[in-house]
Amino acid sequence: MKFALIPVAIVALLGGFFAYKLTQPRNDFVQSAMVGQPVPAFVLPPISESRPGVQTADLRDGKPKLVNFFASWCLPCRVEAPFLDRLEREGATIVAIAISDEGEDVDRFLAEFGNPFARIGDDENSQIQLEFGSSKVPETFVVDGEGVIRYHHIGDIAERDIPVLLRELEKAGQ
Amino acid sequence: MIAELGLAALWMAAALAALQLVAGAFGVRADSILVDMARPAAIVQALLVMGSFTALLYVFAVTDLSVALVASNSHSAKPFIYKVTGAWGSHEGSMLLWVTVLAMSGALVARFERRLDARSLAGTLAAQGALALGFYAFLLFSSNPFERLATPVPEGLGLNPLLQDIGLAFHPPTLYLGYVGLSVAFSFAVGALLTGRVDRAFADAMRPWVLGAWVFLTLGISAGSYWAYYELGWGGWWFWDPVENASLMPWLAATALLHSVSVLSSRGGLRTWTIMLAVTAFAMSMLGTFLVRSGILTSVHAFAVDPERGAFILVLMVLYTGAALGLFAWRASAIAEGQRFAVVSREGALVVNNVLLSAILAIVLFGTLYPVATEAFGVRVSVGPPYFNPVSAMFFLPLVLVLLVGPLLRWKRDRLDRIAKPAIAAAVVLGAALVGVAMLGGAGLLPALGIALAVALGVASWMPLKGRRLRYVELSVWGMVLAHFGLAVSLFGAAADSGFSKETLAASAIGDIMAIGPYEVELTSITPVAGPNWTATEATMLARRGGASYELHPQSRSFWQPQQQTSESALLGSWNGQLYAVIGEQADGGRWQVRLWWKPFVTLIWLGSILIALGGVLALVGRMGKRRKRDRARARTARQQAELAAL
């Protein structure tokens, strides 16, 4: 009889613990460790004649920006292209970093899918991408005027991400 | 309109579940006119909730985007089959499926159960009503699957692409059939506790439900394991992910219950223990549901649902389990002691089996909850294969050892010297296999032990048939033999895979050749391909082995609604293993990340689990056949007596 009460106690204990856990706030998404960190120091040459290259100083000119990692060979990048155009029309400054790409391929990509980028750097060995804490294309960072990463978007940008990114840009500008 | 009908049917089903609970509860104490209402209430309730589920299938099939659940889980461009399976791909839909299966099994009990006495049956139906009522309340108050959107949307959000897979579409319902079968066992246990009658009739009534639940759990778990193997692209088949553990824990409890209920049915022993296991098995099903749906755990399966729903399931779980265990504490002493048995006996071996299975269950439970507990104190740890593999093997391998001789022992009392011959034979096979594996080299201690035990069990599992005329061996014995042999096959596959797998990760350019296991693999081309709702980069690889060559096409897929990347691995099977290829990101200089595995005998893992399930099916059919024969014999006796009386 007394021993038989032990399972009841275990259930009560576990139940109480779970109830406590349920009331605790938690993070619902994985955040990049780079959020809140300054961007790495880098100088990237241009990859396309249409736009200049990118270096760290460009990201510290006092204006918040989007930094978009893309590649002409990346299929989701094609899917997100129209939404980058939209963001640019809404006033976002977008700096691009092309990953493992060739100049002609990038030109062809921009001709076909539009060119909303202010600058495009050539990150041939993904070195700068890794230092940004990014591992895939496409990925997009919100960087404030001081060159500090404020937000990290993984994957392609879809319709519903536009207001989020605009809001993060505005926040980064304050 | 259809959605509203579905909702109305759900409300009526809930009302009938309440009636079933009250009528059943009165029926335990005394005869009452209410008792006669419990059975029809269970049957009509099942019909209503089946109608409700059909309504949900319909709104998903026609993609009725004015229903919130459809809008957030479906998409008009989706293949038809996934529109239908989307009905249970979501939280609300899967809960409705759960309660539908629950009500259907309640109806089966109400309609066909003849072995139990009326009072125990009333208690069982009352418990079933209480279970169903909780889930109805959950659906109606917190997760209404038929809720309409104020303004219909032009297009739906789509189903999680990981779920767009035929294996996964049918994986959850299979597991639910298992969970729900255990809920019936739970209800039988509650009924028996209420009346204090834990006898053979009780065991015979409960046994087919446990067997059925166990078969479905076995199939569901192995399907999930195979899915994880080919879909996640990680090359493994068991990750000890919390969601995997959530289905493994009820399976472990059900396996123990299956064996203890057979002791109860054949010998009348292990009474309170069987009741305890029946309650535990269902508690584990509820715990699994809670862990997966509350968002308490972080897992690759990321089901994360809001805390309100988690709280609801928590309350149900604590209420049901707590009440049943409280009842157990109060009534356990009223349950008559079972038949006694000697340590060396079939019962003794089965007790050891139960203890070891319970220990493994405790280990898995602890490992699953430990990270959650430490997180509460601000420490994040991740408990994975380095903990689970060796610790569970420590109990699993002795379990297989017991299996070598257990089925040969006689009930009640046996002498060790009687089984000395087969035991020595098993030891010889075991030793020879161990030496063989050691000579092959390369495998660690646990895989080597695993292979040796698998070989020994593979032989020993057929021993119960020795010296018997096979035509007259009961189907349930065949079932046991087959299930134990299946375990040996699975164990062999798992041990061979973990001991002898080879892996290569290379950044390959087109034309590069990689050697892995018995194959030489050449990356011949990479092309973009497009599907209905995804785009992908697809590699073509040529695998050569002994003059023959085979093409492989692994893909890296990007779904755009919702956005998600998946890798479609390419598998090439042969008699002694599988070649497993995954294509990754593009690396620098036009090279591609290619991951190749050679996995010896890996398919035996799933082949074995199918044999295990098949063994369960044979045992189930055997039980039913036996029962029909007995019923017929009883009817004949009754007729003869009636004729005698008439004379």
PDB file of N, CA, C and O in Angstrom, chain B residues 323-359:
ATOM      1  N   ALA B 323      -4.833   9.200 -11.501  1.00  0.00           N
ATOM      2  CA  ALA B 323      -6.043   8.534 -11.011  1.00  0.00           C
ATOM      3  C   ALA B 323      -5.862   7.023 -11.052  1.00  0.00           C
ATOM      4  O   ALA B 323      -6.192   6.319 -10.085  1.00  0.00           O
ATOM      5  N   ALA B 324      -5.297   6.526 -12.176  1.00  0.00           N
ATOM      6  CA  ALA B 324      -5.128   5.074 -12.294  1.00  0.00           C
ATOM      7  C   ALA B 324      -4.151   4.554 -11.246  1.00  0.00           C
ATOM      8  O   ALA B 324      -4.383   3.515 -10.627  1.00  0.00           O
ATOM      9  N   LEU B 325      -3.068   5.304 -11.021  1.00  0.00           N
ATOM     10  CA  LEU B 325      -2.081   4.842 -10.040  1.00  0.00           C
ATOM     11  C   LEU B 325      -2.620   4.974  -8.615  1.00  0.00           C
ATOM     12  O   LEU B 325      -2.318   4.152  -7.750  1.00  0.00           O
ATOM     13  N   GLY B 326      -3.424   6.030  -8.395  1.00  0.00           N
ATOM     14  CA  GLY B 326      -4.062   6.185  -7.094  1.00  0.00           C
ATOM     15  C   GLY B 326      -4.987   5.010  -6.828  1.00  0.00           C
ATOM     16  O   GLY B 326      -4.983   4.407  -5.738  1.00  0.00           O
ATOM     17  N   LEU B 327      -5.757   4.675  -7.838  1.00  0.00           N
ATOM     18  CA  LEU B 327      -6.654   3.525  -7.759  1.00  0.00           C
ATOM     19  C   LEU B 327      -5.848   2.258  -7.482  1.00  0.00           C
ATOM     20  O   LEU B 327      -6.236   1.408  -6.687  1.00  0.00           O
ATOM     21  N   PHE B 328      -4.703   2.182  -8.140  1.00  0.00           N
ATOM     22  CA  PHE B 328      -3.811   1.036  -7.967  1.00  0.00           C
ATOM     23  C   PHE B 328      -3.345   0.950  -6.519  1.00  0.00           C
ATOM     24  O   PHE B 328      -3.374  -0.115  -5.895  1.00  0.00           O
ATOM     25  N   ALA B 329      -2.928   2.103  -5.960  1.00  0.00           N
ATOM     26  CA  ALA B 329      -2.436   2.126  -4.586  1.00  0.00           C
ATOM     27  C   ALA B 329      -3.529   1.701  -3.611  1.00  0.00           C
ATOM     28  O   ALA B 329      -3.282   1.004  -2.628  1.00  0.00           O
ATOM     29  N   TRP B 330      -4.757   2.103  -3.951  1.00  0.00           N
ATOM     30  CA  TRP B 330      -5.873   1.835  -3.058  1.00  0.00           C
ATOM     31  C   TRP B 330      -6.324   0.389  -3.156  1.00  0.00           C
ATOM     32  O   TRP B 330      -6.658  -0.265  -2.175  1.00  0.00           O
ATOM     33  N   ARG B 331      -6.308  -0.153  -4.390  1.00  0.00           N
ATOM     34  CA  ARG B 331      -6.913  -1.448  -4.624  1.00  0.00           C
ATOM     35  C   ARG B 331      -5.929  -2.613  -4.770  1.00  0.00           C
ATOM     36  O   ARG B 331      -6.364  -3.763  -4.822  1.00  0.00           O
ATOM     37  N   ALA B 332      -4.624  -2.292  -4.868  1.00  0.00           N
ATOM     38  CA  ALA B 332      -3.665  -3.358  -5.175  1.00  0.00           C
ATOM     39  C   ALA B 332      -3.758  -4.516  -4.194  1.00  0.00           C
ATOM     40  O   ALA B 332      -3.635  -5.676  -4.574  1.00  0.00           O
ATOM     41  N   SER B 333      -4.011  -4.186  -2.932  1.00  0.00           N
ATOM     42  CA  SER B 333      -4.055  -5.254  -1.929  1.00  0.00           C
ATOM     43  C   SER B 333      -5.287  -6.137  -2.118  1.00  0.00           C
ATOM     44  O   SER B 333      -5.324  -7.268  -1.623  1.00  0.00           O
ATOM     45  N   ALA B 334      -6.285  -5.630  -2.849  1.00  0.00           N
ATOM     46  CA  ALA B 334      -7.500  -6.421  -3.047  1.00  0.00           C
ATOM     47  C   ALA B 334      -7.335  -7.445  -4.165  1.00  0.00           C
ATOM     48  O   ALA B 334      -8.169  -8.322  -4.346  1.00  0.00           O
ATOM     49  N   ILE B 335      -6.235  -7.285  -4.926  1.00  0.00           N
ATOM     50  CA  ILE B 335      -6.023  -8.217  -6.019  1.00  0.00           C
ATOM     51  C   ILE B 335      -5.356  -9.476  -5.483  1.00  0.00           C
ATOM     52  O   ILE B 335      -4.304  -9.415  -4.846  1.00  0.00           O
ATOM     53  N   ALA B 336      -6.011 -10.601  -5.723  1.00  0.00           N
ATOM     54  CA  ALA B 336      -5.514 -11.852  -5.173  1.00  0.00           C
ATOM     55  C   ALA B 336      -4.129 -12.159  -5.736  1.00  0.00           C
ATOM     56  O   ALA B 336      -3.824 -11.817  -6.873  1.00  0.00           O
ATOM     57  N   GLU B 337      -3.320 -12.769  -4.893  1.00  0.00           N
ATOM     58  CA  GLU B 337      -1.984 -13.113  -5.343  1.00  0.00           C
ATOM     59  C   GLU B 337      -2.051 -14.173  -6.430  1.00  0.00           C
ATOM     60  O   GLU B 337      -2.912 -15.038  -6.421  1.00  0.00           O
ATOM     61  N   GLY B 338      -1.140 -14.095  -7.359  1.00  0.00           N
ATOM     62  CA  GLY B 338      -1.165 -15.039  -8.475  1.00  0.00           C
ATOM     63  C   GLY B 338      -0.484 -16.349  -8.132  1.00  0.00           C
ATOM     64  O   GLY B 338      -0.065 -16.575  -7.002  1.00  0.00           O
ATOM     65  N   GLN B 339      -0.402 -17.208  -9.143  1.00  0.00           N
ATOM     66  CA  GLN B 339       0.268 -18.489  -8.975  1.00  0.00           C
ATOM     67  C   GLN B 339       1.747 -18.281  -8.653  1.00  0.00           C
ATOM     68  O   GLN B 339       2.389 -17.420  -9.216  1.00  0.00           O
ATOM     69  N   ARG B 340       2.246 -19.103  -7.744  1.00  0.00           N
ATOM     70  CA  ARG B 340       3.673 -19.002  -7.422  1.00  0.00           C
ATOM     71  C   ARG B 340       4.492 -19.792  -8.439  1.00  0.00           C
ATOM     72  O   ARG B 340       3.986 -20.694  -9.093  1.00  0.00           O
ATOM     73  N   PHE B 341       5.762 -19.446  -8.548  1.00  0.00           N
ATOM     74  CA  PHE B 341       6.608 -20.198  -9.467  1.00  0.00           C
ATOM     75  C   PHE B 341       8.044 -20.188  -8.943  1.00  0.00           C
ATOM     76  O   PHE B 341       8.428 -19.335  -8.144  1.00  0.00           O
ATOM     77  N   ALA B 342       8.835 -21.163  -9.397  1.00  0.00           N
ATOM     78  CA  ALA B 342      10.241 -21.237  -8.986  1.00  0.00           C
ATOM     79  C   ALA B 342      11.057 -20.239  -9.782  1.00  0.00           C
ATOM     80  O   ALA B 342      10.604 -19.732 -10.812  1.00  0.00           O
ATOM     81  N   VAL B 343      12.267 -19.938  -9.286  1.00  0.00           N
ATOM     82  CA  VAL B 343      13.116 -18.965  -9.979  1.00  0.00           C
ATOM     83  C   VAL B 343      13.459 -19.475 -11.376  1.00  0.00           C
ATOM     84  O   VAL B 343      13.376 -18.749 -12.365  1.00  0.00           O
ATOM     85  N   VAL B 344      13.842 -20.775 -11.429  1.00  0.00           N
ATOM     86  CA  VAL B 344      14.168 -21.347 -12.734  1.00  0.00           C
ATOM     87  C   VAL B 344      12.882 -21.878 -13.354  1.00  0.00           C
ATOM     88  O   VAL B 344      12.406 -22.961 -13.021  1.00  0.00           O
ATOM     89  N   SER B 345      12.283 -21.080 -14.214  1.00  0.00           N
ATOM     90  CA  SER B 345      11.033 -21.451 -14.860  1.00  0.00           C
ATOM     91  C   SER B 345      10.799 -20.448 -15.961  1.00  0.00           C
ATOM     92  O   SER B 345      11.491 -19.431 -16.048  1.00  0.00           O
ATOM     93  N   ARG B 346       9.824 -20.723 -16.824  1.00  0.00           N
ATOM     94  CA  ARG B 346       9.499 -19.778 -17.882  1.00  0.00           C
ATOM     95  C   ARG B 346       9.115 -18.438 -17.267  1.00  0.00           C
ATOM     96  O   ARG B 346       9.545 -17.377 -17.737  1.00  0.00           O
ATOM     97  N   GLU B 347       8.312 -18.503 -16.185  1.00  0.00           N
ATOM     98  CA  GLU B 347       7.916 -17.258 -15.525  1.00  0.00           C
ATOM     99  C   GLU B 347       9.136 -16.482 -15.048  1.00  0.00           C
ATOM    100  O   GLU B 347       9.206 -15.267 -15.200  1.00  0.00           O
ATOM    101  N   GLY B 348      10.091 -17.222 -14.467  1.00  0.00           N
ATOM    102  CA  GLY B 348      11.296 -16.577 -13.943  1.00  0.00           C
ATOM    103  C   GLY B 348      12.032 -15.829 -15.044  1.00  0.00           C
ATOM    104  O   GLY B 348      12.421 -14.668 -14.887  1.00  0.00           O
ATOM    105  N   ALA B 349      12.187 -16.499 -16.213  1.00  0.00           N
ATOM    106  CA  ALA B 349      12.866 -15.863 -17.337  1.00  0.00           C
ATOM    107  C   ALA B 349      12.104 -14.620 -17.791  1.00  0.00           C
ATOM    108  O   ALA B 349      12.691 -13.592 -18.121  1.00  0.00           O
ATOM    109  N   LEU B 350      10.765 -14.718 -17.775  1.00  0.00           N
ATOM    110  CA  LEU B 350       9.969 -13.583 -18.216  1.00  0.00           C
ATOM    111  C   LEU B 350      10.042 -12.426 -17.222  1.00  0.00           C
ATOM    112  O   LEU B 350       9.963 -11.259 -17.611  1.00  0.00           O
ATOM    113  N   VAL B 351      10.192 -12.754 -15.933  1.00  0.00           N
ATOM    114  CA  VAL B 351      10.361 -11.689 -14.942  1.00  0.00           C
ATOM    115  C   VAL B 351      11.677 -10.955 -15.205  1.00  0.00           C
ATOM    116  O   VAL B 351      11.739  -9.725 -15.191  1.00  0.00           O
ATOM    117  N   VAL B 352      12.739 -11.747 -15.498  1.00  0.00           N
ATOM    118  CA  VAL B 352      14.024 -11.108 -15.817  1.00  0.00           C
ATOM    119  C   VAL B 352      13.869 -10.229 -17.054  1.00  0.00           C
ATOM    120  O   VAL B 352      14.335  -9.085 -17.105  1.00  0.00           O
ATOM    121  N   ASN B 353      13.188 -10.755 -18.063  1.00  0.00           N
ATOM    122  CA  ASN B 353      12.903  -9.984 -19.269  1.00  0.00           C
ATOM    123  C   ASN B 353      12.222  -8.658 -18.906  1.00  0.00           C
ATOM    124  O   ASN B 353      12.615  -7.589 -19.364  1.00  0.00           O
ATOM    125  N   ASN B 354      11.198  -8.744 -18.037  1.00  0.00           N
ATOM    126  CA  ASN B 354      10.465  -7.542 -17.649  1.00  0.00           C
ATOM    127  C   ASN B 354      11.339  -6.553 -16.907  1.00  0.00           C
ATOM    128  O   ASN B 354      11.265  -5.345 -17.136  1.00  0.00           O
ATOM    129  N   VAL B 355      12.173  -7.063 -16.021  1.00  0.00           N
ATOM    130  CA  VAL B 355      13.040  -6.172 -15.240  1.00  0.00           C
ATOM    131  C   VAL B 355      14.017  -5.455 -16.171  1.00  0.00           C
ATOM    132  O   VAL B 355      14.202  -4.234 -16.081  1.00  0.00           O
ATOM    133  N   LEU B 356      14.611  -6.212 -17.109  1.00  0.00           N
ATOM    134  CA  LEU B 356      15.581  -5.592 -18.026  1.00  0.00           C
ATOM    135  C   LEU B 356      14.900  -4.574 -18.942  1.00  0.00           C
ATOM    136  O   LEU B 356      15.423  -3.479 -19.167  1.00  0.00           O
ATOM    137  N   LEU B 357      13.726  -4.931 -19.458  1.00  0.00           N
ATOM    138  CA  LEU B 357      13.010  -3.983 -20.313  1.00  0.00           C
ATOM    139  C   LEU B 357      12.656  -2.716 -19.536  1.00  0.00           C
ATOM    140  O   LEU B 357      12.774  -1.597 -20.053  1.00  0.00           O
ATOM    141  N   SER B 358      12.237  -2.895 -18.276  1.00  0.00           N
ATOM    142  CA  SER B 358      11.897  -1.729 -17.453  1.00  0.00           C
ATOM    143  C   SER B 358      13.131  -0.877 -17.212  1.00  0.00           C
ATOM    144  O   SER B 358      13.049   0.356 -17.189  1.00  0.00           O
ATOM    145  N   ALA B 359      14.290  -1.548 -17.042  1.00  0.00           N
ATOM    146  CA  ALA B 359      15.521  -0.788 -16.825  1.00  0.00           C
ATOM    147  C   ALA B 359      15.850   0.046 -18.065  1.00  0.00           C
ATOM    148  O   ALA B 359      16.199   1.229 -17.954  1.00  0.00           O
TER     149      ALA B 359
END
